[in-house]
Coordinates of N, CA and C in Angstrom, one line a residue:
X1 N -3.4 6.4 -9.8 CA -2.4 5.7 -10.7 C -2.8 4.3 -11.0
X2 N -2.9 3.4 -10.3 CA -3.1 2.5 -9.8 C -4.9 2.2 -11.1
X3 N -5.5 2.7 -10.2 CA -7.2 2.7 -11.4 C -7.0 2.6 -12.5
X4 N -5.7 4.2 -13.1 CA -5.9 4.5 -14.1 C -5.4 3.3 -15.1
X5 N -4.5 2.8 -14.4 CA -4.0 1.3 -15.2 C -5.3 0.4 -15.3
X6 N -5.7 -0.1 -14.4 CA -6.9 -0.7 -14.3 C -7.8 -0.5 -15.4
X7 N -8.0 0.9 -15.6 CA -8.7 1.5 -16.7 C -8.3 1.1 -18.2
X8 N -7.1 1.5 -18.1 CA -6.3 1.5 -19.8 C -6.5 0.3 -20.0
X9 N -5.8 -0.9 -18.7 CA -6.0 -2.3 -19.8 C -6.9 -3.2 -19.1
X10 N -7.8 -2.9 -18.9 CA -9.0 -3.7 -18.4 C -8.8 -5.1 -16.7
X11 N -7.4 -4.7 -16.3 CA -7.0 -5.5 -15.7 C -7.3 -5.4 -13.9
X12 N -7.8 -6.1 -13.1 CA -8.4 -5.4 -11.6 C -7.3 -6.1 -10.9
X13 N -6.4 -4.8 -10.2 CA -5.3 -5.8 -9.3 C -5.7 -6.3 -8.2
X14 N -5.2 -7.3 -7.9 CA -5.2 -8.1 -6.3 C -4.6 -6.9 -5.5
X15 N -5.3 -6.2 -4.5 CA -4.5 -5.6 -3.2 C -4.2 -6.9 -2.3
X16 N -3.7 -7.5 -1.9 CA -3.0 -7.9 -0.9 C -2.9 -7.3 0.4
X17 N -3.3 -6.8 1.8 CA -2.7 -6.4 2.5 C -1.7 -6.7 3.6
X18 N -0.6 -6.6 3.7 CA 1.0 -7.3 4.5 C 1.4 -6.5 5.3
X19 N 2.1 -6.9 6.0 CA 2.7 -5.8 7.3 C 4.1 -5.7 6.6
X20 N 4.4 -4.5 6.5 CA 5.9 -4.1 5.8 C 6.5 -4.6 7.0
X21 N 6.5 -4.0 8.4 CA 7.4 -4.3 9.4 C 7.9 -5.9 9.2
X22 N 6.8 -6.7 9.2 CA 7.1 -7.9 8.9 C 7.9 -8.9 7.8
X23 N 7.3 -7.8 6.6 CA 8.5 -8.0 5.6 C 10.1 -7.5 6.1
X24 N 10.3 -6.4 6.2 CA 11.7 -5.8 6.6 C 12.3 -6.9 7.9
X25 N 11.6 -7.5 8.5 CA 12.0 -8.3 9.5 C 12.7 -9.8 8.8
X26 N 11.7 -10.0 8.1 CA 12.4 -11.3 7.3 C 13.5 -11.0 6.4
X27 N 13.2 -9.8 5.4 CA 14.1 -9.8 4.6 C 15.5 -9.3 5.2
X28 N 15.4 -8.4 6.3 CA 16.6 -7.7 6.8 C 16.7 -6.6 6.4
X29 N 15.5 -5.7 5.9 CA 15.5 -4.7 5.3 C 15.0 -3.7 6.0
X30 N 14.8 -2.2 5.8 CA 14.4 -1.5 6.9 C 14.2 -0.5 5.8
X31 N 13.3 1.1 6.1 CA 12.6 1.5 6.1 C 13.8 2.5 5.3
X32 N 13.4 3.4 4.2 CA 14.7 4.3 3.1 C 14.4 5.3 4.2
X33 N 13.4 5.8 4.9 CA 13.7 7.0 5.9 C 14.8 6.7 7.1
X34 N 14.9 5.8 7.4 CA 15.5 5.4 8.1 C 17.0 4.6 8.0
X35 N 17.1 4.3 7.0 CA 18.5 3.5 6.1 C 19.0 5.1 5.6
X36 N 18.9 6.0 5.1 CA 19.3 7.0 4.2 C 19.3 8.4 5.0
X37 N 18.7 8.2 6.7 CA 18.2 9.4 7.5 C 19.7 10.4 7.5
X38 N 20.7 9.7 6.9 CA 22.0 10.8 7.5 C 23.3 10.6 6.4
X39 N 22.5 10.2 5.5 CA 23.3 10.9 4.3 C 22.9 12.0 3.5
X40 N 24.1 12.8 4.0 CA 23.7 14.3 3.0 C 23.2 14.2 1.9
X41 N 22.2 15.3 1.7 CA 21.5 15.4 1.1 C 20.3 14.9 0.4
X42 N 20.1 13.7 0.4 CA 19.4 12.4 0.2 C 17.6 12.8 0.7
X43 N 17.8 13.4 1.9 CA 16.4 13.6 2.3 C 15.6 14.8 1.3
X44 N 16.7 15.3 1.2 CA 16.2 16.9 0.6 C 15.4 16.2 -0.8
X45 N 16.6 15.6 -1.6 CA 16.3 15.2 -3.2 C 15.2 14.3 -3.0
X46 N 14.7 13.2 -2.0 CA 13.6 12.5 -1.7 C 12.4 13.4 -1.4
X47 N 12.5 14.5 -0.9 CA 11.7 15.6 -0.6 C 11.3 15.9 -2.3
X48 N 12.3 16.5 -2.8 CA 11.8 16.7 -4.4 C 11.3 15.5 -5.1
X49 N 11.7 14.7 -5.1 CA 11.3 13.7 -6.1 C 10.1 13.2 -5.6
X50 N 9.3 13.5 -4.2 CA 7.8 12.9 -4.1 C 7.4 14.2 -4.9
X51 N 7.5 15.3 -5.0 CA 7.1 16.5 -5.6 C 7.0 16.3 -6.9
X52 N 7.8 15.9 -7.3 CA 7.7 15.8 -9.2 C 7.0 14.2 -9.4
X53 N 6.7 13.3 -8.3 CA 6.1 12.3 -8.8 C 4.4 12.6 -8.6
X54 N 4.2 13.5 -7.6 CA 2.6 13.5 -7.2 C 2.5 14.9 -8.1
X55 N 3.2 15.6 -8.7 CA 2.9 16.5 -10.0 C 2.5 16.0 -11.1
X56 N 3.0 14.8 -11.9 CA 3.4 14.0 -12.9 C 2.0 13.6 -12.9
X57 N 1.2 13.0 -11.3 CA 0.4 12.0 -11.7 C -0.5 13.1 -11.3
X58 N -0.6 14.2 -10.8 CA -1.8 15.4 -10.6 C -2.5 14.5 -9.0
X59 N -1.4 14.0 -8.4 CA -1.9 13.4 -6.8 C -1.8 15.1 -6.1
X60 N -3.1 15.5 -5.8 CA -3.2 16.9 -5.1 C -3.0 16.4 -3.0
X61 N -2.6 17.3 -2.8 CA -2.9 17.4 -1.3 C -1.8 16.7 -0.6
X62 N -0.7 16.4 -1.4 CA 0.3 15.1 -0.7 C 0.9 15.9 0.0
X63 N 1.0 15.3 1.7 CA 2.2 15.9 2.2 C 2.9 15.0 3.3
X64 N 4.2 15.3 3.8 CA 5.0 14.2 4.4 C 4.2 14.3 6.4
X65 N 4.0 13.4 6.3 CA 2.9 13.0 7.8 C 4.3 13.6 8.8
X66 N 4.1 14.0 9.7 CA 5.3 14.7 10.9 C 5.2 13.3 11.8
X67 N 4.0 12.8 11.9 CA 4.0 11.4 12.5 C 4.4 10.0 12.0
X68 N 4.8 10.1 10.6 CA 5.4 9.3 9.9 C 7.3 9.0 10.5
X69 N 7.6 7.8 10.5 CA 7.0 6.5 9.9 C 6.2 6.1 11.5
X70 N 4.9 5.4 11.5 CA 3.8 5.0 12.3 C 4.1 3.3 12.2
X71 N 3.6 2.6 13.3 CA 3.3 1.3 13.3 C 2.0 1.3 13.3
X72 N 2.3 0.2 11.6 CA 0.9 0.3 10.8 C -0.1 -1.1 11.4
X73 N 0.5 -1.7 12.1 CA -0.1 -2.9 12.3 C -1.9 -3.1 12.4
X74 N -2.2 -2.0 13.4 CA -3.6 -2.2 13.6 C -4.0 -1.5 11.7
X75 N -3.8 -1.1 11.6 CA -4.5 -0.1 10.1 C -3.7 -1.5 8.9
X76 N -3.0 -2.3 9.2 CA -3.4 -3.5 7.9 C -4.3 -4.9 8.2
X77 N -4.4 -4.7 10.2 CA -5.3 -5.5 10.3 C -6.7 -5.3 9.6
X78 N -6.8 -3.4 9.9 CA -7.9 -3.5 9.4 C -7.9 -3.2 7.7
X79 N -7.2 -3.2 6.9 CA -7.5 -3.8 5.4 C -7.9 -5.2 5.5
X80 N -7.4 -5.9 6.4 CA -7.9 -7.4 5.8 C -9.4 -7.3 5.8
X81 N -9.7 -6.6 7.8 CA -11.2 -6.5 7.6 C -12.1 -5.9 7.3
X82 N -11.5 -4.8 6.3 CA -12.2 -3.9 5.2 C -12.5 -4.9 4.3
X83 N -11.8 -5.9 3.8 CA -11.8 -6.4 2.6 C -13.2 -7.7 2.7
X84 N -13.0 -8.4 4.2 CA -13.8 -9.1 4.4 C -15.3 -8.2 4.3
X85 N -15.6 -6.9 4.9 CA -16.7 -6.3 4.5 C -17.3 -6.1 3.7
X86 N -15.8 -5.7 2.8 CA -16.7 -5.4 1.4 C -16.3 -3.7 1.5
X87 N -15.4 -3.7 1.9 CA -15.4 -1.8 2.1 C -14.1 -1.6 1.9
X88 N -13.3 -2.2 1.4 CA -11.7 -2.0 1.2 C -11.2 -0.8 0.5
X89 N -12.0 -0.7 -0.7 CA -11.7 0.4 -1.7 C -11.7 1.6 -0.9
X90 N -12.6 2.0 0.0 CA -13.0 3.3 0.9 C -12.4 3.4 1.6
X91 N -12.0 2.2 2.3 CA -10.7 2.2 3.6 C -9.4 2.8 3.1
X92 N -9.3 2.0 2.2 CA -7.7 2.3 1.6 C -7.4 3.7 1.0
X93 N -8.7 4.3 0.6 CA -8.9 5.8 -0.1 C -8.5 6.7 1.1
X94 N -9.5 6.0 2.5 CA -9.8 7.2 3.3 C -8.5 6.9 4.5
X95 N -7.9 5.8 4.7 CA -6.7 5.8 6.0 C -6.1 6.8 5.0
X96 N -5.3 6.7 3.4 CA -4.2 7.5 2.8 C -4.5 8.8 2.9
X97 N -5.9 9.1 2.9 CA -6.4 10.8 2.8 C -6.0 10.8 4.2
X98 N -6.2 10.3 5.5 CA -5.9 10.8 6.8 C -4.6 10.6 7.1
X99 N -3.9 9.8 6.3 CA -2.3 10.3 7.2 C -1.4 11.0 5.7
X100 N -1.9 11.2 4.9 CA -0.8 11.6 4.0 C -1.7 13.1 3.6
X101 N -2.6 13.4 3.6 CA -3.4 14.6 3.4 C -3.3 15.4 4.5
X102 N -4.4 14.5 5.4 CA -4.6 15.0 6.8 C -3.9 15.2 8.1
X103 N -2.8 14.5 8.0 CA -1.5 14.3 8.5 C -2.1 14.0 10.2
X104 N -3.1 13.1 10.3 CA -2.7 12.0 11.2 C -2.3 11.3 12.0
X105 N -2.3 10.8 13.6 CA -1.2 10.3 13.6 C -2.1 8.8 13.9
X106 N -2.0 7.9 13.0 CA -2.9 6.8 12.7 C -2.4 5.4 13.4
X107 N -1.6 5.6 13.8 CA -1.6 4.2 14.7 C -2.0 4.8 16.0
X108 N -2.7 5.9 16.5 CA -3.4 5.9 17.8 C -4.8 5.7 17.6
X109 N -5.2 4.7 18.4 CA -6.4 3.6 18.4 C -7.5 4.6 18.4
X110 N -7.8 5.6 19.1 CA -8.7 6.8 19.4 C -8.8 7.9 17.7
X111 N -7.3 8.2 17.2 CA -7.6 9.0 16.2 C -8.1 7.9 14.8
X112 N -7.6 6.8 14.6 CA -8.2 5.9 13.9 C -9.3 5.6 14.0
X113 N -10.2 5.1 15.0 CA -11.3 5.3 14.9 C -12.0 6.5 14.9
X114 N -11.8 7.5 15.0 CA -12.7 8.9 14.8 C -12.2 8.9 13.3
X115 N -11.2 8.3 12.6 CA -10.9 8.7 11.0 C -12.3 7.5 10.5
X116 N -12.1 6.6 11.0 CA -12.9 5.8 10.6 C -14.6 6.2 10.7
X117 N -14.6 6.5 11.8 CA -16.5 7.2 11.8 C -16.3 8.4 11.0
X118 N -15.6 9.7 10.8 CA -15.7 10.7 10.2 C -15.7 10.1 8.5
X119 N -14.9 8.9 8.0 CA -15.0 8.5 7.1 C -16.7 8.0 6.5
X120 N -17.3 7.3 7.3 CA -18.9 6.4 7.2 C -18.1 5.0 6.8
X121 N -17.3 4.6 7.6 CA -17.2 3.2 7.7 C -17.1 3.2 8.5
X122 N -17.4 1.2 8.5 CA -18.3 0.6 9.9 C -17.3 0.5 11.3
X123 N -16.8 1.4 11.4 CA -15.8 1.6 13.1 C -15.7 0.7 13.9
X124 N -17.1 0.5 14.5 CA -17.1 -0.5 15.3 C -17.2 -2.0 14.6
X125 N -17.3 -2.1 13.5 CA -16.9 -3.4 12.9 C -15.6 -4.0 12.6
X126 N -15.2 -2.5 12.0 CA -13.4 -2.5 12.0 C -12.7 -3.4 12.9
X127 N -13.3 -1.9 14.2 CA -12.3 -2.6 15.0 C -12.3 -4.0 16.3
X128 N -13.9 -4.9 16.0 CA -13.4 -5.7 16.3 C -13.3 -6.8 15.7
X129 N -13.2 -6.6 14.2 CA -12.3 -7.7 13.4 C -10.9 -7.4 13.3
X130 N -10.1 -6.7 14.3 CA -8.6 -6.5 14.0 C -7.9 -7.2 15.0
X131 N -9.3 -7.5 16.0 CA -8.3 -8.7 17.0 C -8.9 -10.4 16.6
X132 N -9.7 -10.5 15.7 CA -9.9 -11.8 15.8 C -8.8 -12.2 15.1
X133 N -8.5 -13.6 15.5 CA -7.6 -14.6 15.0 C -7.3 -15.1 13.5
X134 N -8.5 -14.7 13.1 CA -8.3 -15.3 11.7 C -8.0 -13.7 11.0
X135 N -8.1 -12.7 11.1 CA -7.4 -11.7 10.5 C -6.2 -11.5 10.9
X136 N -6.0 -11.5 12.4 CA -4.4 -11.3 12.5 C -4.2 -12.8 11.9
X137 N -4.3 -14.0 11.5 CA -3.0 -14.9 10.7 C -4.1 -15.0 9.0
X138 N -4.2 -14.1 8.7 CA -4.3 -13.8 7.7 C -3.3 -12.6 6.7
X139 N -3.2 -12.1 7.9 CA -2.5 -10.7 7.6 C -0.7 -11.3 7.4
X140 N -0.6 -12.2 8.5 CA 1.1 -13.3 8.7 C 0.8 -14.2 7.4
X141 N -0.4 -14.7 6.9 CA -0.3 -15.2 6.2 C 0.3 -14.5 5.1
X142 N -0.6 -13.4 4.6 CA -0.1 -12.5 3.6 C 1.3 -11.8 3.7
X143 N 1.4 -11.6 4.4 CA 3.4 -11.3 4.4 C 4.1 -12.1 4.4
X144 N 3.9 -13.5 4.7 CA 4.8 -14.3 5.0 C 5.0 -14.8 3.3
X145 N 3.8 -15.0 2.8 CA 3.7 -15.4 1.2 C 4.3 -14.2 0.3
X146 N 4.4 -13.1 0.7 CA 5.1 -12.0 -0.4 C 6.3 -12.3 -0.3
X147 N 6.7 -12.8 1.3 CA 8.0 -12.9 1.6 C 8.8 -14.1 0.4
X148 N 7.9 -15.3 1.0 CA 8.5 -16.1 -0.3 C 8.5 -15.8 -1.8
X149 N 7.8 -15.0 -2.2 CA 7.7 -14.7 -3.4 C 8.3 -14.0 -4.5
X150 N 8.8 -13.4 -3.4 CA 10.1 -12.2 -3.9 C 10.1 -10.8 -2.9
X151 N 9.2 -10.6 -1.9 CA 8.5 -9.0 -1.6 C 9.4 -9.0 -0.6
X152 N 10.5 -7.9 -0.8 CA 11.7 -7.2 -0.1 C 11.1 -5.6 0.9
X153 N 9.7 -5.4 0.3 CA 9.5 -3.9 0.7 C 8.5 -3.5 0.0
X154 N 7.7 -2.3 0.0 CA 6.6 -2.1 -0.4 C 6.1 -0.8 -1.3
X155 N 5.9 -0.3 -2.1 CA 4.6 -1.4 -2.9 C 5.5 -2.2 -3.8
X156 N 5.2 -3.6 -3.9 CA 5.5 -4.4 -4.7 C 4.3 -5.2 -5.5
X157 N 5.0 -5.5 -7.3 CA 3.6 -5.8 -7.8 C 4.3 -7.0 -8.1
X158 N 3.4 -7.9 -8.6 CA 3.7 -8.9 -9.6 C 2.8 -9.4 -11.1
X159 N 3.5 -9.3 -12.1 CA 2.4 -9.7 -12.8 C 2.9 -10.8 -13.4
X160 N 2.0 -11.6 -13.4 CA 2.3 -13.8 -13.3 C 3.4 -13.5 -12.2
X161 N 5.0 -14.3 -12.2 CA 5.4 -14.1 -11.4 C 6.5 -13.6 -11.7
X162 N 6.2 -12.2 -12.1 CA 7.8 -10.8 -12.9 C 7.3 -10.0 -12.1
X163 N 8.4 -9.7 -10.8 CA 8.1 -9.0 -9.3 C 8.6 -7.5 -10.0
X164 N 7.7 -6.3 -9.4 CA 8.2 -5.2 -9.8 C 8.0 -4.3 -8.2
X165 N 9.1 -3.5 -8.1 CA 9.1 -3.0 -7.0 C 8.9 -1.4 -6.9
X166 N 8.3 -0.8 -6.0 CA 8.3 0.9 -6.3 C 7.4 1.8 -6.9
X167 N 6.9 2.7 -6.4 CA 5.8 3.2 -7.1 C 6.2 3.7 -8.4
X168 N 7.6 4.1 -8.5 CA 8.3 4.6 -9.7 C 8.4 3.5 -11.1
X169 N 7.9 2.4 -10.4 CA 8.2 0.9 -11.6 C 6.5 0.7 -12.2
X170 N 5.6 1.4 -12.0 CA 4.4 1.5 -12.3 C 3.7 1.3 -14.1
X171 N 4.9 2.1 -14.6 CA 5.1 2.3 -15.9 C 5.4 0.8 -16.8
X172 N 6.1 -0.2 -16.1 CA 6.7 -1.4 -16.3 C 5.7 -2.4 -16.0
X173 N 4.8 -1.7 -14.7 CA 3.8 -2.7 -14.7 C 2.4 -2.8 -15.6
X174 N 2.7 -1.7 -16.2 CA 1.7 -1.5 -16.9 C 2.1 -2.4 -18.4
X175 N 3.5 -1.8 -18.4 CA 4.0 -2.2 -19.8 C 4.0 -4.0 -19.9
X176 N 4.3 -4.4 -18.9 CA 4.2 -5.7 -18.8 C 2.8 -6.3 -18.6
X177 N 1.6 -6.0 -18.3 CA 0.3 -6.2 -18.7 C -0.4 -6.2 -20.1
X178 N 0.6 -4.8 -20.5 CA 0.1 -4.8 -22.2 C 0.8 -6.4 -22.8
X179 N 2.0 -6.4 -22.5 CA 2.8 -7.4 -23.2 C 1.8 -8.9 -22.7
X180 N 1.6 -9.1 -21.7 CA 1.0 -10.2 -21.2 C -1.0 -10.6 -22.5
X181 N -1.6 -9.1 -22.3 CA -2.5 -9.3 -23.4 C -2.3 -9.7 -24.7
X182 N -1.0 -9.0 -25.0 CA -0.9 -9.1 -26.6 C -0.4 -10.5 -26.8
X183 N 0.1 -11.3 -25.6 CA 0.6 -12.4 -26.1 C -1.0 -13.6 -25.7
X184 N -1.7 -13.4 -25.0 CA -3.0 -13.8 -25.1 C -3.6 -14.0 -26.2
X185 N -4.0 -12.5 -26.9 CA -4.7 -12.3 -28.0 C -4.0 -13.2 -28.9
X186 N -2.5 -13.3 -28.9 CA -2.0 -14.1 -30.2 C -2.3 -15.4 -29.8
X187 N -2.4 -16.3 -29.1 CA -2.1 -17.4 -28.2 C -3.9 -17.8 -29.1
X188 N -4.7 -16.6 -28.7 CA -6.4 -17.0 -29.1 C -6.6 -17.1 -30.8
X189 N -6.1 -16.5 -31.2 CA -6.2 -16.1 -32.6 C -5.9 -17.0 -33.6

């Protein structure tokens, strides 16, 4: 989804990576499986509506992790030090294929790294850039800054600074990129 925007209007998003927990901590907010776990019927229709959203976009293989929801901590340490590598794209492709395909259970230190060597990324690089100091307060840095910025919860986009929240708001972010070009081109012209 994500690419395909990239594609249509020539624009490369910032990933960012933040610890939701850390967000929900600041904001006061907490997790819709967990806020919504025991109101009838709510789970079921959330059940459907990932169904008609990963049909819509032809996302094959999605299914709900039994180990979900996981403490993601070590797995956003290591996006920051995917990113410092130079391997982010593959990281981010291949944790999602292991806990939402492969179902996972990815905050154990042992099955993350075997995801990580069965992947062909650097494992043992990963993992010990996830305790150095400057990725863990990189990672506080990056949540703490979504926090001031507007970021209540996750995925959250911004384009300049018109916060859009939800994978479902995708459409808006796109639409708001076109609008942002077209007022460029006029601006050049």
């Amino acid at each position: 989804m994500i690419p395909a925007i990239e594609d249509r209007t020539g624009v490369v998003f910032d990933y960012v990576p933040i610890l939701l927990g850390g967000i929900f901590k600041a904001t006061g907010n907490q997790s819709p499986v967990e806020a919504f776990a025991h109101i009838r019927n709510k789970p079921e229709y959330d059940t459907l509506e990932i169904e008609r959203f990963t049909r819509r976009h032809g996302i094959e293989g999605y299914g709900m992790n039994p180990f979900f929801p996981i403490n993601t901590l070590v797995l956003m340490r290591g996006a920051v030090a995917a990113q410092r590598l130079g391997v982010f794209a593959d990281y981010v492709d291949e944790m999602y294929r292991y806990m939402w395909r492969d179902h996972r259970k990815m905050d154990d230190l042992g099955v993350l790294m075997d995801a990580l060597r069965e992947s062909g990324l650097p494992a043992d690089e990963l993992a010990g850039l996830v305790n150095d100091p400057g990725v863990k307060q990189e990672l506080i840095d990056n949540t703490n800054a979504a926090v001031e910025r507007g970021a209540f919860g996750s995925p959250t986009f911004f384009v300049n600074d018109h916060i859009y929240f939800g994978k479902d708001r995708l459409w808006e972010v796109e639409e708001a990129i076109n609008l942002d070009q077209q007022t460029e081109n006029r601006g050049a012209a």
